[in-house]
PDB file of C-alpha atoms in Angstrom:
ATOM      1  CA  ALA A  15      16.255 -31.477   8.863  1.00 68.00           C
ATOM      2  CA  LEU A  16      16.414 -31.494   5.087  1.00 78.00           C
ATOM      3  CA  THR A  17      13.999 -31.227   2.179  1.00 80.00           C
ATOM      4  CA  ALA A  18      13.584 -34.408   0.146  1.00 78.00           C
ATOM      5  CA  HIS A  19      13.772 -32.663  -3.247  1.00 80.00           C
ATOM      6  CA  SER A  20      16.885 -30.571  -2.417  1.00 83.00           C
ATOM      7  CA  PRO A  21      20.287 -31.612  -3.859  1.00 85.00           C
ATOM      8  CA  VAL A  22      21.195 -33.133  -0.467  1.00 85.00           C
ATOM      9  CA  GLY A  23      17.847 -34.913  -0.238  1.00 83.00           C
ATOM     10  CA  LEU A  24      18.177 -36.318  -3.750  1.00 86.00           C
ATOM     11  CA  SER A  25      21.751 -37.614  -3.239  1.00 89.00           C
ATOM     12  CA  PRO A  26      22.146 -38.134   0.523  1.00 87.00           C
ATOM     13  CA  LYS A  27      25.095 -40.553   0.247  1.00 90.00           C
ATOM     14  CA  ASP A  28      27.125 -37.885  -1.591  1.00 89.00           C
ATOM     15  CA  TYR A  29      26.797 -35.712   1.502  1.00 87.00           C
ATOM     16  CA  GLY A  30      27.438 -38.400   4.107  1.00 88.00           C
ATOM     17  CA  ILE A  31      23.935 -38.487   5.547  1.00 88.00           C
ATOM     18  CA  GLU A  32      21.219 -41.070   6.026  1.00 88.00           C
ATOM     19  CA  PRO A  33      17.650 -39.698   5.804  1.00 87.00           C
ATOM     20  CA  HIS A  34      14.916 -41.037   8.095  1.00 86.00           C
ATOM     21  CA  TYR A  35      11.851 -40.877   5.875  1.00 81.00           C
ATOM     22  CA  ALA A  36       8.410 -41.003   7.481  1.00 78.00           C
ATOM     23  CA  ASP A  37       5.054 -41.853   5.947  1.00 77.00           C
ATOM     24  CA  ILE A  38       3.580 -38.533   4.944  1.00 70.00           C
ATOM     25  CA  THR A  39       0.433 -37.354   3.213  1.00 60.00           C
ATOM     26  CA  PHE A  40       1.615 -34.110   1.655  1.00 69.00           C
ATOM     27  CA  ALA A  41       5.320 -33.134   1.350  1.00 71.00           C
ATOM     28  CA  ASN A  42       8.729 -34.241   2.613  1.00 72.00           C
ATOM     29  CA  ASN A  43       9.918 -30.780   3.629  1.00 74.00           C
ATOM     30  CA  ASP A  44      11.319 -31.636   7.046  1.00 79.00           C
ATOM     31  CA  VAL A  45      13.173 -34.964   6.869  1.00 82.00           C
ATOM     32  CA  ALA A  46      15.268 -35.962   9.887  1.00 83.00           C
ATOM     33  CA  PHE A  47      18.669 -37.498   9.149  1.00 84.00           C
ATOM     34  CA  THR A  48      21.814 -38.962  10.688  1.00 85.00           C
ATOM     35  CA  ASP A  49      25.066 -37.279   9.670  1.00 87.00           C
ATOM     36  CA  SER A  50      28.215 -39.400   9.488  1.00 86.00           C
ATOM     37  CA  THR A  51      30.493 -36.388   8.817  1.00 86.00           C
ATOM     38  CA  GLY A  52      30.528 -35.214  12.447  1.00 84.00           C
ATOM     39  CA  ILE A  53      29.436 -31.674  11.526  1.00 83.00           C
ATOM     40  CA  ASP A  54      27.227 -29.896  14.092  1.00 83.00           C
ATOM     41  CA  HIS A  55      24.682 -28.323  11.738  1.00 80.00           C
ATOM     42  CA  GLU A  56      22.891 -26.524  14.586  1.00 85.00           C
ATOM     43  CA  ILE A  57      25.721 -23.991  14.875  1.00 89.00           C
ATOM     44  CA  PHE A  58      24.692 -22.551  11.493  1.00 88.00           C
ATOM     45  CA  SER A  59      21.001 -22.132  12.409  1.00 88.00           C
ATOM     46  CA  GLU A  60      21.038 -18.616  13.877  1.00 92.00           C
ATOM     47  CA  GLY A  61      23.293 -17.131  11.178  1.00 92.00           C
ATOM     48  CA  LEU A  62      21.223 -18.697   8.413  1.00 92.00           C
ATOM     49  CA  ARG A  63      17.980 -17.547  10.054  1.00 91.00           C
ATOM     50  CA  LYS A  64      19.207 -13.938  10.348  1.00 92.00           C
ATOM     51  CA  SER A  65      20.691 -13.801   6.858  1.00 92.00           C
ATOM     52  CA  LEU A  66      17.544 -15.257   5.278  1.00 90.00           C
ATOM     53  CA  PHE A  67      15.343 -12.783   7.181  1.00 90.00           C
ATOM     54  CA  ASN A  68      17.412  -9.867   5.865  1.00 90.00           C
ATOM     55  CA  TYR A  69      17.509 -11.328   2.349  1.00 86.00           C
ATOM     56  CA  MET A  70      13.716 -11.621   2.337  1.00 85.00           C
ATOM     57  CA  HIS A  71      13.534  -7.918   3.286  1.00 85.00           C
ATOM     58  CA  GLY A  72      16.006  -6.941   0.563  1.00 83.00           C
ATOM     59  CA  ILE A  73      18.631  -5.596   2.959  1.00 89.00           C
ATOM     60  CA  CYS A  74      22.196  -6.248   4.141  1.00 89.00           C
ATOM     61  CA  PHE A  75      23.450  -7.589   0.807  1.00 84.00           C
ATOM     62  CA  GLU A  76      26.737  -5.789   1.443  1.00 85.00           C
ATOM     63  CA  TYR A  77      27.474  -7.873   4.563  1.00 89.00           C
ATOM     64  CA  ASP A  78      30.527 -10.082   4.542  1.00 87.00           C
ATOM     65  CA  LEU A  79      29.513 -13.732   4.984  1.00 87.00           C
ATOM     66  CA  GLN A  80      31.444 -13.930   8.267  1.00 90.00           C
ATOM     67  CA  GLU A  81      29.216 -11.211   9.799  1.00 91.00           C
ATOM     68  CA  TRP A  82      26.292 -13.635  10.075  1.00 93.00           C
ATOM     69  CA  PHE A  83      28.168 -16.143  12.249  1.00 92.00           C
ATOM     70  CA  ASN A  84      29.847 -15.795  15.653  1.00 91.00           C
ATOM     71  CA  PHE A  85      32.466 -18.441  14.852  1.00 91.00           C
ATOM     72  CA  GLU A  86      35.080 -18.791  12.121  1.00 91.00           C
ATOM     73  CA  ILE A  87      33.667 -20.089   8.839  1.00 89.00           C
ATOM     74  CA  PRO A  88      35.578 -21.203   5.740  1.00 86.00           C
ATOM     75  CA  GLN A  89      36.117 -18.705   2.942  1.00 84.00           C
ATOM     76  CA  THR A  90      33.424 -18.785   0.287  1.00 83.00           C
ATOM     77  CA  SER A  91      34.262 -20.377  -3.053  1.00 88.00           C
ATOM     78  CA  ILE A  92      32.069 -17.852  -4.895  1.00 86.00           C
ATOM     79  CA  ALA A  93      33.974 -14.968  -6.506  1.00 88.00           C
ATOM     80  CA  PRO A  94      33.360 -11.569  -4.839  1.00 80.00           C
ATOM     81  CA  ASP A  95      32.187 -10.104  -8.158  1.00 85.00           C
ATOM     82  CA  TYR A  96      29.873 -13.019  -9.015  1.00 87.00           C
ATOM     83  CA  ILE A  97      26.622 -11.052  -8.567  1.00 80.00           C
ATOM     84  CA  ILE A  98      27.777  -8.023 -10.531  1.00 79.00           C
ATOM     85  CA  ASN A  99      28.978 -10.315 -13.318  1.00 83.00           C
ATOM     86  CA  CYS A 100      25.537 -11.947 -13.416  1.00 79.00           C
ATOM     87  CA  ILE A 101      23.885  -8.540 -13.521  1.00 72.00           C
ATOM     88  CA  GLU A 102      26.133  -7.357 -16.325  1.00 74.00           C
ATOM     89  CA  SER A 103      25.635 -10.528 -18.344  1.00 76.00           C
ATOM     90  CA  GLU A 104      21.849 -10.101 -18.121  1.00 67.00           C
ATOM     91  CA  PRO A 105      21.300  -6.346 -18.362  1.00 66.00           C
ATOM     92  CA  PHE A 106      18.283  -4.694 -16.835  1.00 69.00           C
ATOM     93  CA  PRO A 107      15.317  -4.132 -19.125  1.00 78.00           C
ATOM     94  CA  GLN A 108      15.443  -0.697 -20.714  1.00 84.00           C
ATOM     95  CA  VAL A 109      13.063   1.935 -19.385  1.00 91.00           C
ATOM     96  CA  LYS A 110      12.657   5.011 -21.573  1.00 94.00           C
ATOM     97  CA  SER A 111      13.542   8.292 -19.895  1.00 95.00           C
ATOM     98  CA  SER A 112      10.174   9.640 -21.042  1.00 95.00           C
ATOM     99  CA  SER A 113       8.172   6.771 -19.474  1.00 95.00           C
ATOM    100  CA  LYS A 114       5.593   8.054 -16.992  1.00 95.00           C
ATOM    101  CA  ILE A 115       5.776   6.731 -13.425  1.00 96.00           C
ATOM    102  CA  VAL A 116       2.461   6.527 -11.553  1.00 95.00           C
ATOM    103  CA  TRP A 117       1.681   5.366  -7.995  1.00 95.00           C
ATOM    104  CA  LEU A 118      -1.808   3.881  -7.574  1.00 92.00           C
ATOM    105  CA  GLY A 119      -1.476   2.876  -3.918  1.00 91.00           C
ATOM    106  CA  ASN A 120      -1.884   4.599  -0.573  1.00 92.00           C
ATOM    107  CA  MET A 121       0.838   6.185   1.509  1.00 94.00           C
ATOM    108  CA  PRO A 122       2.430   3.652   3.885  1.00 96.00           C
ATOM    109  CA  THR A 123       2.835   3.516   7.625  1.00 96.00           C
ATOM    110  CA  ILE A 124       6.511   3.759   8.496  1.00 97.00           C
ATOM    111  CA  GLU A 125       8.699   2.105  11.098  1.00 96.00           C
ATOM    112  CA  ILE A 126      12.390   2.931  11.536  1.00 96.00           C
ATOM    113  CA  TYR A 127      14.636   0.233  12.950  1.00 94.00           C
ATOM    114  CA  GLN A 128      18.352  -0.272  13.518  1.00 91.00           C
ATOM    115  CA  GLY A 129      20.496  -2.895  11.860  1.00 84.00           C
ATOM    116  CA  GLU A 130      24.212  -3.538  11.887  1.00 76.00           C
ATOM    117  CA  SER A 131      26.497  -3.365   8.873  1.00 70.00           C
ATOM    118  CA  LYS A 132      30.235  -4.014   9.151  1.00 70.00           C
ATOM    119  CA  GLY A 133      30.171  -3.200  12.842  1.00 72.00           C
ATOM    120  CA  LEU A 134      28.236   0.049  12.318  1.00 81.00           C
ATOM    121  CA  GLN A 135      24.645   0.787  13.252  1.00 87.00           C
ATOM    122  CA  VAL A 136      22.553   1.434  10.128  1.00 90.00           C
ATOM    123  CA  GLU A 137      19.020   2.788  10.014  1.00 94.00           C
ATOM    124  CA  TYR A 138      16.385   0.982   7.958  1.00 94.00           C
ATOM    125  CA  MET A 139      12.832   1.961   7.078  1.00 95.00           C
ATOM    126  CA  GLN A 140      10.007  -0.547   6.901  1.00 96.00           C
ATOM    127  CA  MET A 141       7.026   0.709   4.927  1.00 97.00           C
ATOM    128  CA  THR A 142       3.695  -1.066   5.291  1.00 96.00           C
ATOM    129  CA  PHE A 143       1.246  -0.486   2.451  1.00 96.00           C
ATOM    130  CA  HIS A 144      -2.395  -1.330   3.160  1.00 93.00           C
ATOM    131  CA  ASP A 145      -5.113  -1.905   0.611  1.00 86.00           C
ATOM    132  CA  LYS A 146      -8.615  -3.355   0.901  1.00 85.00           C
ATOM    133  CA  ARG A 147      -7.420  -6.955   0.728  1.00 87.00           C
ATOM    134  CA  SER A 148      -3.941  -7.118   2.229  1.00 90.00           C
ATOM    135  CA  SER A 149      -0.830  -5.430   3.587  1.00 93.00           C
ATOM    136  CA  HIS A 150       2.631  -5.370   2.024  1.00 95.00           C
ATOM    137  CA  GLU A 151       5.867  -4.688   3.909  1.00 95.00           C
ATOM    138  CA  ILE A 152       8.878  -3.292   2.075  1.00 96.00           C
ATOM    139  CA  SER A 153      12.194  -2.464   3.769  1.00 94.00           C
ATOM    140  CA  MET A 154      15.191  -0.481   2.587  1.00 93.00           C
ATOM    141  CA  LEU A 155      17.903   1.773   3.944  1.00 93.00           C
ATOM    142  CA  SER A 156      16.266   4.726   5.668  1.00 95.00           C
ATOM    143  CA  ASP A 157      17.675   7.426   3.355  1.00 95.00           C
ATOM    144  CA  LYS A 158      16.385   5.574   0.288  1.00 96.00           C
ATOM    145  CA  GLY A 159      13.039   4.979   1.973  1.00 96.00           C
ATOM    146  CA  GLN A 160      12.727   8.669   2.840  1.00 97.00           C
ATOM    147  CA  TRP A 161      13.476   9.620  -0.761  1.00 97.00           C
ATOM    148  CA  LEU A 162      10.752   7.227  -1.923  1.00 97.00           C
ATOM    149  CA  ILE A 163       8.206   8.578   0.593  1.00 96.00           C
ATOM    150  CA  ASP A 164       9.039  12.159  -0.460  1.00 94.00           C
ATOM    151  CA  ASN A 165       8.312  11.269  -4.105  1.00 94.00           C
ATOM    152  CA  LEU A 166       5.335   8.886  -3.794  1.00 93.00           C
ATOM    153  CA  GLU A 167       2.779  11.651  -3.263  1.00 88.00           C
ATOM    154  CA  ASP A 168       3.960  13.376  -6.471  1.00 88.00           C
ATOM    155  CA  LEU A 169       3.568  10.114  -8.394  1.00 93.00           C
ATOM    156  CA  LYS A 170      -0.159   9.850  -7.656  1.00 90.00           C
ATOM    157  CA  ILE A 171      -2.220  10.247 -10.819  1.00 81.00           C
ATOM    158  CA  ASP A 172      -4.456  12.910  -9.239  1.00 78.00           C
ATOM    159  CA  GLU A 173      -1.499  15.243  -8.621  1.00 63.00           C
ATOM    160  CA  GLY A 174      -1.720  16.742 -12.113  1.00 70.00           C
ATOM    161  CA  SER A 175       1.730  16.650 -13.720  1.00 76.00           C
ATOM    162  CA  ILE A 176       3.154  13.136 -13.840  1.00 86.00           C
ATOM    163  CA  MET A 177       6.868  12.508 -13.303  1.00 92.00           C
ATOM    164  CA  THR A 178       8.915  10.645 -15.877  1.00 95.00           C
ATOM    165  CA  TYR A 179      11.453   7.913 -15.224  1.00 96.00           C
ATOM    166  CA  GLY A 180      14.207  10.360 -16.222  1.00 96.00           C
ATOM    167  CA  GLN A 181      13.035  12.967 -13.696  1.00 96.00           C
ATOM    168  CA  LEU A 182      12.805  10.355 -10.960  1.00 96.00           C
ATOM    169  CA  LYS A 183      16.286   9.053 -11.799  1.00 96.00           C
ATOM    170  CA  SER A 184      17.775  12.574 -11.675  1.00 96.00           C
ATOM    171  CA  SER A 185      16.089  13.285  -8.348  1.00 96.00           C
ATOM    172  CA  TYR A 186      17.410  10.061  -6.815  1.00 96.00           C
ATOM    173  CA  GLU A 187      20.975  10.483  -8.070  1.00 96.00           C
ATOM    174  CA  GLU A 188      21.222  14.061  -6.722  1.00 96.00           C
ATOM    175  CA  SER A 189      21.717  12.699  -3.217  1.00 93.00           C
ATOM    176  CA  LEU A 190      21.896   8.897  -3.444  1.00 94.00           C
ATOM    177  CA  ASP A 191      23.701   6.278  -5.545  1.00 90.00           C
ATOM    178  CA  ASP A 192      22.969   4.446  -8.816  1.00 92.00           C
ATOM    179  CA  PHE A 193      19.246   4.628  -9.592  1.00 95.00           C
ATOM    180  CA  THR A 194      19.226   1.638 -11.963  1.00 91.00           C
ATOM    181  CA  LEU A 195      20.422  -0.737  -9.221  1.00 90.00           C
ATOM    182  CA  PHE A 196      17.827   0.740  -6.849  1.00 94.00           C
ATOM    183  CA  TRP A 197      14.990   0.613  -9.410  1.00 95.00           C
ATOM    184  CA  PHE A 198      15.579  -3.029 -10.331  1.00 92.00           C
ATOM    185  CA  GLY A 199      16.359  -4.148  -6.757  1.00 91.00           C
ATOM    186  CA  ASP A 200      13.983  -6.307  -4.722  1.00 91.00           C
ATOM    187  CA  SER A 201      12.319  -3.424  -2.853  1.00 94.00           C
ATOM    188  CA  MET A 202      11.363  -1.458  -5.965  1.00 96.00           C
ATOM    189  CA  THR A 203      10.383  -4.628  -7.818  1.00 93.00           C
ATOM    190  CA  ALA A 204       7.978  -5.263  -4.925  1.00 94.00           C
ATOM    191  CA  MET A 205       6.698  -1.673  -5.262  1.00 96.00           C
ATOM    192  CA  ARG A 206       5.916  -2.282  -8.939  1.00 95.00           C
ATOM    193  CA  GLU A 207       3.954  -5.388  -7.937  1.00 93.00           C
ATOM    194  CA  ILE A 208       1.693  -3.383  -5.594  1.00 94.00           C
ATOM    195  CA  GLY A 209       0.899  -0.336  -7.726  1.00 93.00           C
ATOM    196  CA  LEU A 210       3.967   1.558  -8.990  1.00 96.00           C
ATOM    197  CA  LEU A 211       3.391   1.657 -12.745  1.00 95.00           C
ATOM    198  CA  VAL A 212       5.687   2.431 -15.678  1.00 94.00           C
ATOM    199  CA  LEU A 213       3.622   3.785 -18.591  1.00 92.00           C
TER     200      LEU A 213
END
């Protein structure tokens, strides 16, 4: 099925398909179609489902495209350094080293699970943060998650001395990789949306 307002839905003839529109009352998000190209689109379903699931959890970005599919796929036309070039052309917002970092939320429940990366088993941590109205799940590599858990308690405002961005960055880079990429990644962006403040 396709979405009516997608590029394929807007120009179906360019893609060799014929949509079968139905009378609807709300949105054309699941339009059936006939494909004259002979491509079996179903073979992509599982790989796309898995890759989207991982993308939504902010993990497995380092996977080669082929890893999501159990059949040979064409080489991508996107340059391997496309994302880093985008990042470098739009630099991250500057955070002062002296900025205070405060955690207003509760400590999460934790679940460790296994994933696969380049044929190797990799451990991930899913943290579930509960508040009075809702729950928020955030996943990341287990070592990064453990570092975050180890530091969250110290970031609570009632702990007395408040850590700065510079101190947090130094702590992270003692044993892990580039803090800026971690801090502005999806998982930490989600943390800032649920109570991790920069003051």
